[in-house]
Coordinates of C-alpha atoms in Angstrom, one line a residue:
M1 CA 39.7 4.8 2.2
N2 CA 41.3 7.4 4.4
K3 CA 38.3 9.4 5.4
P4 CA 37.5 9.5 9.1
A5 CA 34.3 8.4 10.6
I6 CA 32.8 8.5 14.2
L7 CA 30.2 6.3 15.7
A8 CA 28.6 7.6 18.9
L9 CA 26.1 5.9 21.2
E10 CA 23.7 7.6 23.6
D11 CA 25.4 6.2 26.6
G12 CA 28.5 8.3 25.7
S13 CA 30.6 5.6 24.1
V14 CA 32.5 6.9 21.0
F15 CA 34.4 4.8 18.3
H16 CA 36.7 6.4 15.7
G17 CA 37.1 4.4 12.4
T18 CA 37.3 4.8 8.7
A19 CA 34.4 6.0 6.5
I20 CA 33.0 3.6 4.0
G21 CA 30.1 4.8 1.6
A22 CA 28.7 8.2 1.7
D23 CA 29.8 11.3 3.7
G24 CA 27.5 13.1 6.0
Q25 CA 25.5 12.1 9.2
T26 CA 22.9 9.4 10.0
S27 CA 21.3 8.3 13.2
G28 CA 19.2 5.4 14.4
E29 CA 18.9 2.5 16.8
V30 CA 22.2 0.6 16.8
V31 CA 21.7 -3.3 16.7
F32 CA 24.0 -6.1 16.1
N33 CA 23.5 -9.1 13.8
T34 CA 25.5 -12.3 14.2
A35 CA 25.0 -13.8 10.7
M36 CA 28.3 -14.7 8.9
T37 CA 26.9 -14.3 5.5
G38 CA 24.2 -12.2 3.7
Y39 CA 25.3 -8.6 4.3
Q40 CA 23.5 -7.5 1.1
E41 CA 20.3 -9.1 2.1
I42 CA 20.6 -7.6 5.6
L43 CA 21.1 -4.0 4.4
T44 CA 18.1 -4.3 2.0
D45 CA 15.7 -5.9 4.5
P46 CA 13.1 -3.1 5.2
S47 CA 12.8 -4.3 8.8
Y48 CA 16.1 -2.5 9.4
T49 CA 14.5 0.9 8.6
R50 CA 15.8 3.6 11.1
Q51 CA 18.5 1.1 12.4
I52 CA 22.3 1.2 12.2
V53 CA 23.4 -2.5 11.7
T54 CA 26.6 -3.8 13.4
L55 CA 27.8 -7.1 11.9
T56 CA 29.7 -9.2 14.3
Y57 CA 31.5 -11.3 11.7
P58 CA 34.8 -9.4 11.2
H59 CA 35.3 -9.5 7.3
I60 CA 32.3 -7.9 5.4
G61 CA 32.3 -7.1 1.8
N62 CA 34.7 -9.9 0.6
T63 CA 32.2 -11.2 -2.0
G64 CA 31.1 -7.8 -3.3
I65 CA 27.6 -6.8 -4.4
N66 CA 25.3 -8.1 -7.1
A67 CA 22.0 -7.2 -8.5
E68 CA 20.1 -10.4 -7.4
D69 CA 20.7 -10.6 -3.8
V70 CA 18.5 -7.8 -2.6
E71 CA 15.4 -8.1 -0.5
S72 CA 13.9 -4.6 -1.6
G73 CA 14.6 -1.9 -4.0
A74 CA 17.0 0.0 -1.9
I75 CA 19.2 -0.1 1.1
A76 CA 16.9 0.2 4.2
A77 CA 19.4 0.2 7.0
A78 CA 20.3 3.7 8.3
G79 CA 24.0 2.8 8.4
L80 CA 26.5 -0.1 8.5
V81 CA 29.2 -0.8 11.2
I82 CA 31.9 -3.4 10.5
R83 CA 35.3 -4.5 11.7
D84 CA 37.2 -4.8 8.5
L85 CA 36.4 -4.2 4.8
P86 CA 38.8 -6.3 2.6
L87 CA 40.7 -4.6 -0.1
L88 CA 39.5 -6.9 -2.7
A89 CA 36.0 -8.3 -3.5
S90 CA 36.1 -11.8 -5.1
S91 CA 33.0 -13.7 -6.4
F92 CA 32.0 -14.6 -9.9
R93 CA 28.7 -13.0 -9.2
S94 CA 30.2 -9.6 -7.9
E95 CA 29.3 -6.5 -9.8
Q96 CA 30.2 -3.8 -7.4
T97 CA 32.2 -3.2 -4.1
L98 CA 30.3 -2.8 -0.9
S99 CA 31.7 0.7 -0.2
D100 CA 30.7 1.8 -3.8
Y101 CA 27.2 0.2 -3.2
L102 CA 26.8 2.2 0.0
A103 CA 28.0 5.5 -1.6
S104 CA 25.7 5.0 -4.6
Q105 CA 22.7 4.9 -2.3
N106 CA 24.0 7.8 0.1
V107 CA 24.2 5.3 3.0
L108 CA 27.0 5.9 5.6
G109 CA 29.2 3.2 7.0
I110 CA 32.0 3.0 9.4
A111 CA 34.9 0.2 9.5
D112 CA 38.1 -0.5 11.5
I113 CA 36.4 -0.2 14.9
D114 CA 36.3 -2.8 17.7
T115 CA 32.9 -4.4 17.0
R116 CA 33.5 -6.8 19.8
R117 CA 33.4 -4.0 22.4
L118 CA 30.4 -2.5 20.6
T119 CA 28.5 -5.7 20.7
R120 CA 29.2 -6.2 24.4
I121 CA 27.8 -2.7 25.1
L122 CA 24.6 -3.5 23.0
R123 CA 24.4 -7.0 24.7
D124 CA 24.7 -5.7 28.2
K125 CA 22.9 -2.4 28.0
G126 CA 20.4 -3.1 25.0
S127 CA 20.1 -1.6 21.7
Q128 CA 21.4 2.0 21.9
N129 CA 20.4 5.1 19.9
G130 CA 23.4 6.2 17.9
A131 CA 24.9 8.3 15.1
I132 CA 27.5 8.0 12.5
L133 CA 29.5 10.9 11.2
A134 CA 31.6 10.4 8.0
G135 CA 34.0 12.5 5.9
P136 CA 34.4 16.1 6.7
D137 CA 31.5 16.0 9.3
A138 CA 33.8 13.7 11.3
E139 CA 36.7 16.1 11.3
G140 CA 37.5 18.9 13.7
E141 CA 37.5 19.4 17.6
G142 CA 33.7 19.3 17.9
A143 CA 33.1 16.2 15.8
E144 CA 32.8 14.0 19.0
T145 CA 30.3 16.4 20.6
R146 CA 28.1 16.6 17.3
A147 CA 28.0 12.8 17.0
L148 CA 26.8 12.5 20.7
E149 CA 24.3 15.2 20.2
A150 CA 23.0 13.5 17.1
A151 CA 22.8 10.0 18.8
R152 CA 20.8 11.5 21.7
A153 CA 18.5 13.4 19.6
F154 CA 17.1 10.2 17.9
P155 CA 13.8 9.5 19.5
G156 CA 14.0 5.7 19.4
I157 CA 12.1 3.1 17.6
K158 CA 9.5 2.5 20.3
D159 CA 6.1 4.1 19.3
M160 CA 7.4 4.5 15.8
D161 CA 4.8 3.4 13.1
L162 CA 7.2 2.7 10.1
A163 CA 5.2 0.0 8.3
K164 CA 3.1 2.6 6.5
V165 CA 6.3 4.6 5.7
V166 CA 8.1 1.6 3.9
S167 CA 5.0 -0.1 2.4
C168 CA 4.3 0.1 -1.3
A169 CA 2.2 3.0 -2.5
E170 CA -0.1 1.1 -4.9
P171 CA -1.1 -2.6 -5.1
Y172 CA 0.7 -4.9 -7.5
E173 CA 1.0 -8.4 -8.7
W174 CA 4.1 -10.6 -7.9
H175 CA 5.2 -13.3 -10.3
E176 CA 8.9 -14.0 -9.4
G177 CA 9.8 -17.4 -8.0
E178 CA 12.7 -18.7 -6.1
W179 CA 16.4 -18.5 -7.3
A180 CA 18.5 -21.3 -8.7
L181 CA 22.2 -21.2 -9.6
G182 CA 22.7 -20.5 -13.3
K183 CA 19.1 -19.9 -13.9
G184 CA 18.3 -16.8 -11.7
Y185 CA 14.8 -16.3 -10.5
A186 CA 12.0 -18.5 -11.7
D187 CA 9.1 -16.9 -13.7
A188 CA 6.2 -18.2 -11.5
A189 CA 3.7 -16.7 -13.9
Q190 CA 4.4 -19.7 -16.2
E191 CA 3.6 -22.2 -13.4
E192 CA 0.1 -23.4 -12.1
R193 CA -1.0 -21.1 -9.2
P194 CA -4.3 -22.2 -7.9
Y195 CA -4.3 -20.1 -4.7
H196 CA -4.9 -16.3 -4.6
V197 CA -3.1 -14.8 -1.7
V198 CA -3.4 -11.1 -0.6
A199 CA -0.1 -10.1 0.8
Y200 CA 0.0 -7.1 3.1
D201 CA 3.3 -5.2 2.6
Y202 CA 4.5 -3.9 6.0
G203 CA 8.0 -3.9 4.6
A204 CA 8.0 -7.4 2.9
K205 CA 11.3 -9.2 2.0
R206 CA 11.1 -10.3 -1.6
N207 CA 12.3 -13.9 -0.8
I208 CA 9.0 -14.4 1.3
L209 CA 6.9 -13.4 -1.9
R210 CA 9.1 -15.7 -4.1
M211 CA 8.6 -18.7 -1.8
L212 CA 4.9 -18.3 -1.8
A213 CA 4.8 -17.7 -5.5
S214 CA 6.8 -21.0 -6.1
R215 CA 4.3 -22.9 -4.0
G216 CA 1.4 -22.1 -6.2
C217 CA 0.3 -18.7 -5.0
R218 CA -1.0 -15.9 -7.2
L219 CA 0.1 -12.9 -5.1
S220 CA -1.7 -9.6 -4.9
V221 CA 0.6 -7.2 -2.7
V222 CA -1.3 -4.4 -1.1
P223 CA -0.2 -1.3 0.9
A224 CA -0.1 -1.6 4.7
Q225 CA -3.2 0.7 5.2
T226 CA -5.5 -1.2 2.8
S227 CA -8.8 -1.8 4.4
A228 CA -10.2 -5.2 5.2
E229 CA -13.2 -4.3 3.0
D230 CA -11.0 -3.9 -0.1
V231 CA -9.0 -7.0 0.5
L232 CA -12.1 -9.1 1.1
A233 CA -13.6 -7.8 -2.1
M234 CA -10.6 -9.5 -4.0
N235 CA -11.9 -12.9 -2.7
P236 CA -8.6 -14.3 -1.5
D237 CA -8.0 -17.9 -0.6
G238 CA -5.4 -16.7 2.0
I239 CA -4.1 -13.5 3.7
F240 CA -0.4 -13.0 4.4
L241 CA 1.0 -10.5 6.9
S242 CA 4.6 -9.5 6.2
N243 CA 7.6 -8.5 8.2
G244 CA 8.4 -4.9 8.7
P245 CA 10.1 -2.4 10.9
G246 CA 9.2 -0.3 13.9
D247 CA 6.8 -0.8 16.8
P248 CA 3.6 -3.0 16.2
E249 CA 1.3 -1.2 18.6
P250 CA 0.8 2.1 16.7
C251 CA -0.3 0.1 13.6
D252 CA -3.9 0.5 14.4
Y253 CA -5.1 0.4 10.8
A254 CA -3.4 -3.1 10.4
I255 CA -4.8 -4.4 13.7
R256 CA -8.3 -3.4 12.8
A257 CA -8.0 -5.1 9.3
I258 CA -6.7 -8.3 10.9
Q259 CA -9.5 -8.4 13.4
A260 CA -12.0 -8.2 10.6
F261 CA -10.2 -11.0 8.8
L262 CA -10.4 -13.2 12.0
E263 CA -14.2 -13.0 11.8
T264 CA -13.9 -15.0 8.6
D265 CA -12.6 -18.5 7.9
I266 CA -9.8 -17.2 5.6
P267 CA -6.4 -18.7 6.3
I268 CA -4.0 -16.2 7.7
F269 CA -0.2 -16.6 8.0
G270 CA 2.1 -13.7 9.6
I271 CA 5.8 -13.4 9.7
C272 CA 7.8 -11.1 12.1
L273 CA 5.8 -7.9 12.4
G274 CA 2.8 -9.8 10.9
H275 CA 3.2 -12.1 13.8
Q276 CA 3.1 -9.4 16.4
L277 CA 0.1 -7.8 14.7
L278 CA -1.7 -11.0 14.6
A279 CA -1.0 -11.3 18.5
L280 CA -2.2 -7.7 19.1
A281 CA -5.4 -8.2 16.9
S282 CA -6.2 -11.3 19.0
G283 CA -5.9 -9.4 22.3
A284 CA -2.3 -10.1 23.4
R285 CA 0.4 -7.4 24.1
T286 CA 3.8 -6.8 22.7
V287 CA 7.0 -5.6 24.4
K288 CA 10.2 -4.0 23.4
M289 CA 13.2 -6.3 23.8
G290 CA 16.6 -5.5 25.2
H291 CA 18.8 -6.1 22.3
G292 CA 16.4 -7.9 20.1
H293 CA 17.2 -11.0 17.9
H294 CA 19.2 -10.4 14.7
G295 CA 21.2 -13.2 13.1
A296 CA 21.0 -16.5 11.4
N297 CA 21.9 -19.0 14.1
H298 CA 19.0 -18.8 16.5
P299 CA 17.6 -22.0 17.9
V300 CA 13.8 -22.3 18.1
Q301 CA 11.9 -25.2 19.5
D302 CA 8.5 -26.4 18.1
L303 CA 6.5 -27.0 21.2
D304 CA 4.2 -29.5 19.5
T305 CA 7.0 -31.9 18.4
G306 CA 10.0 -30.8 20.4
H307 CA 11.9 -30.4 17.3
V308 CA 14.7 -27.7 17.4
M309 CA 15.3 -25.6 14.3
I310 CA 18.1 -23.0 13.5
T311 CA 16.4 -19.9 12.3
S312 CA 17.1 -16.5 10.8
Q313 CA 15.9 -13.6 13.0
N314 CA 15.4 -9.9 12.8
H315 CA 13.2 -8.1 15.4
G316 CA 13.3 -5.9 18.3
F317 CA 9.8 -6.4 19.6
A318 CA 8.1 -9.6 20.8
A319 CA 4.6 -10.8 21.5
D320 CA 4.3 -11.3 25.2
E321 CA 3.3 -14.9 25.9
A322 CA 2.1 -14.1 29.4
T323 CA -0.8 -11.9 27.8
L324 CA -2.0 -14.6 25.3
P325 CA -5.8 -14.9 25.5
G326 CA -7.7 -18.2 25.4
T327 CA -8.0 -17.9 21.6
L328 CA -4.2 -18.1 21.1
R329 CA -1.7 -20.8 21.9
A330 CA 2.1 -20.7 21.8
T331 CA 3.6 -23.0 19.1
H332 CA 7.3 -22.0 19.0
R333 CA 9.8 -20.6 21.6
S334 CA 13.4 -19.3 21.4
L335 CA 16.0 -21.4 23.1
F336 CA 18.2 -18.3 23.5
D337 CA 15.9 -16.3 25.9
G338 CA 12.5 -18.2 26.0
T339 CA 10.7 -15.5 24.1
L340 CA 7.6 -16.4 22.2
Q341 CA 8.4 -17.3 18.5
G342 CA 5.1 -18.8 17.2
I343 CA 1.4 -18.6 17.8
E344 CA -1.8 -19.9 16.3
R345 CA -5.5 -19.2 16.8
T346 CA -7.5 -22.1 18.4
D347 CA -10.7 -21.0 16.8
R348 CA -9.6 -19.8 13.3
P349 CA -7.1 -20.9 10.7
A350 CA -4.6 -18.4 11.6
F351 CA -1.0 -18.7 12.7
S352 CA 2.3 -16.8 12.6
F353 CA 6.0 -17.1 13.3
Q354 CA 8.4 -14.5 14.7
G355 CA 11.5 -15.4 12.9
H356 CA 12.2 -15.5 9.1
P357 CA 11.3 -18.9 7.6
E358 CA 12.3 -17.6 4.1
A359 CA 15.9 -17.2 5.4
S360 CA 17.7 -15.1 2.8
P361 CA 20.3 -15.2 4.4
G362 CA 20.2 -18.0 6.9
P363 CA 19.0 -21.6 7.4
R364 CA 15.8 -23.0 5.9
D365 CA 14.6 -25.2 8.7
V366 CA 11.3 -23.3 9.1
A367 CA 10.4 -23.3 5.4
P368 CA 7.6 -26.0 5.9
L369 CA 5.5 -23.2 7.5
F370 CA 4.9 -22.1 3.9
D371 CA 3.7 -25.4 3.1
R372 CA 1.4 -25.4 6.1
F373 CA -0.2 -22.1 4.8
I374 CA -0.8 -23.8 1.5
E375 CA -2.3 -26.9 3.1
M376 CA -4.7 -24.7 5.1
M377 CA -5.9 -23.0 1.9
K378 CA -6.4 -26.4 0.2
V379 CA -8.4 -27.6 3.1
K380 CA -10.7 -24.6 3.0
R381 CA -11.2 -25.0 -0.7

């Protein structure tokens, strides 16, 4: 725990701390997440690809790591920034320490820095390109210069098409249901599943698939670049558009496929990147946000009922409400900054939500959106 580490931002800010995890160098867009729990789910969320995550809660790693609380097959974040790594990890479910987990997957981290100062920079100036140097790379007179050069060399997330990079290589069936204490994950294959849903994997979190499976969906997960013709040939009852990383506008393959689906009466449900892609396919535009939304305490209002929900969020782009065509209407809005959080087509059974109704981590106030999708398929049938 005595190895040095350096975090540098493109604006010239430099932080010196302690290396946790692997040695070496990494770069990416530095963002902050305000969630107090769920660091393992955050690290393994594919939507954090090419991003260095700063956690504002000061004590991270105190419950260790276990094999169940993952949202993908590996750590997706480019690096981790925290204030304090506790000397002991204590949980009856813990199987590994956070630092060992990072090292085992060759992921860099830095601790013992002023994350409050870092968060203020990101809040005031917006997300910054940055770099972490850890271990021998962070030593010597030229270390700060190397870190700054690496930070400024990162091209930025805008215009990056990352959905096809993180997507699965081949189609597969998903059978795992939701988790219960003492029981683990349910085997949804043993349950009645009357609805066949084709789920596009743009970087899908596993808990989204689990919640659909637990609600009676037989899931066929397909790669991001799968054509509309191939999906329609599978005769789905519904089409799901997953979360994912990067800029939605370069994902022309996804936009074309969604436009084809919108010519049918098949119910469509999108989350996060899937929400932005539905907006683009319908004729709206998307914008890069300043520091984005990352956390588990974001208030969102249902514009139809006035009901306010606390939601889990992870996105750096947003659909621009001012550009919505007549075929789209706003359904949800952020009470933090007024950005668009939900849309639905006025002429087709299609809707989407910007936040993460599956939580993991976070509140489950928005989980009924999954039930709405099921009801749409039921009505169509």
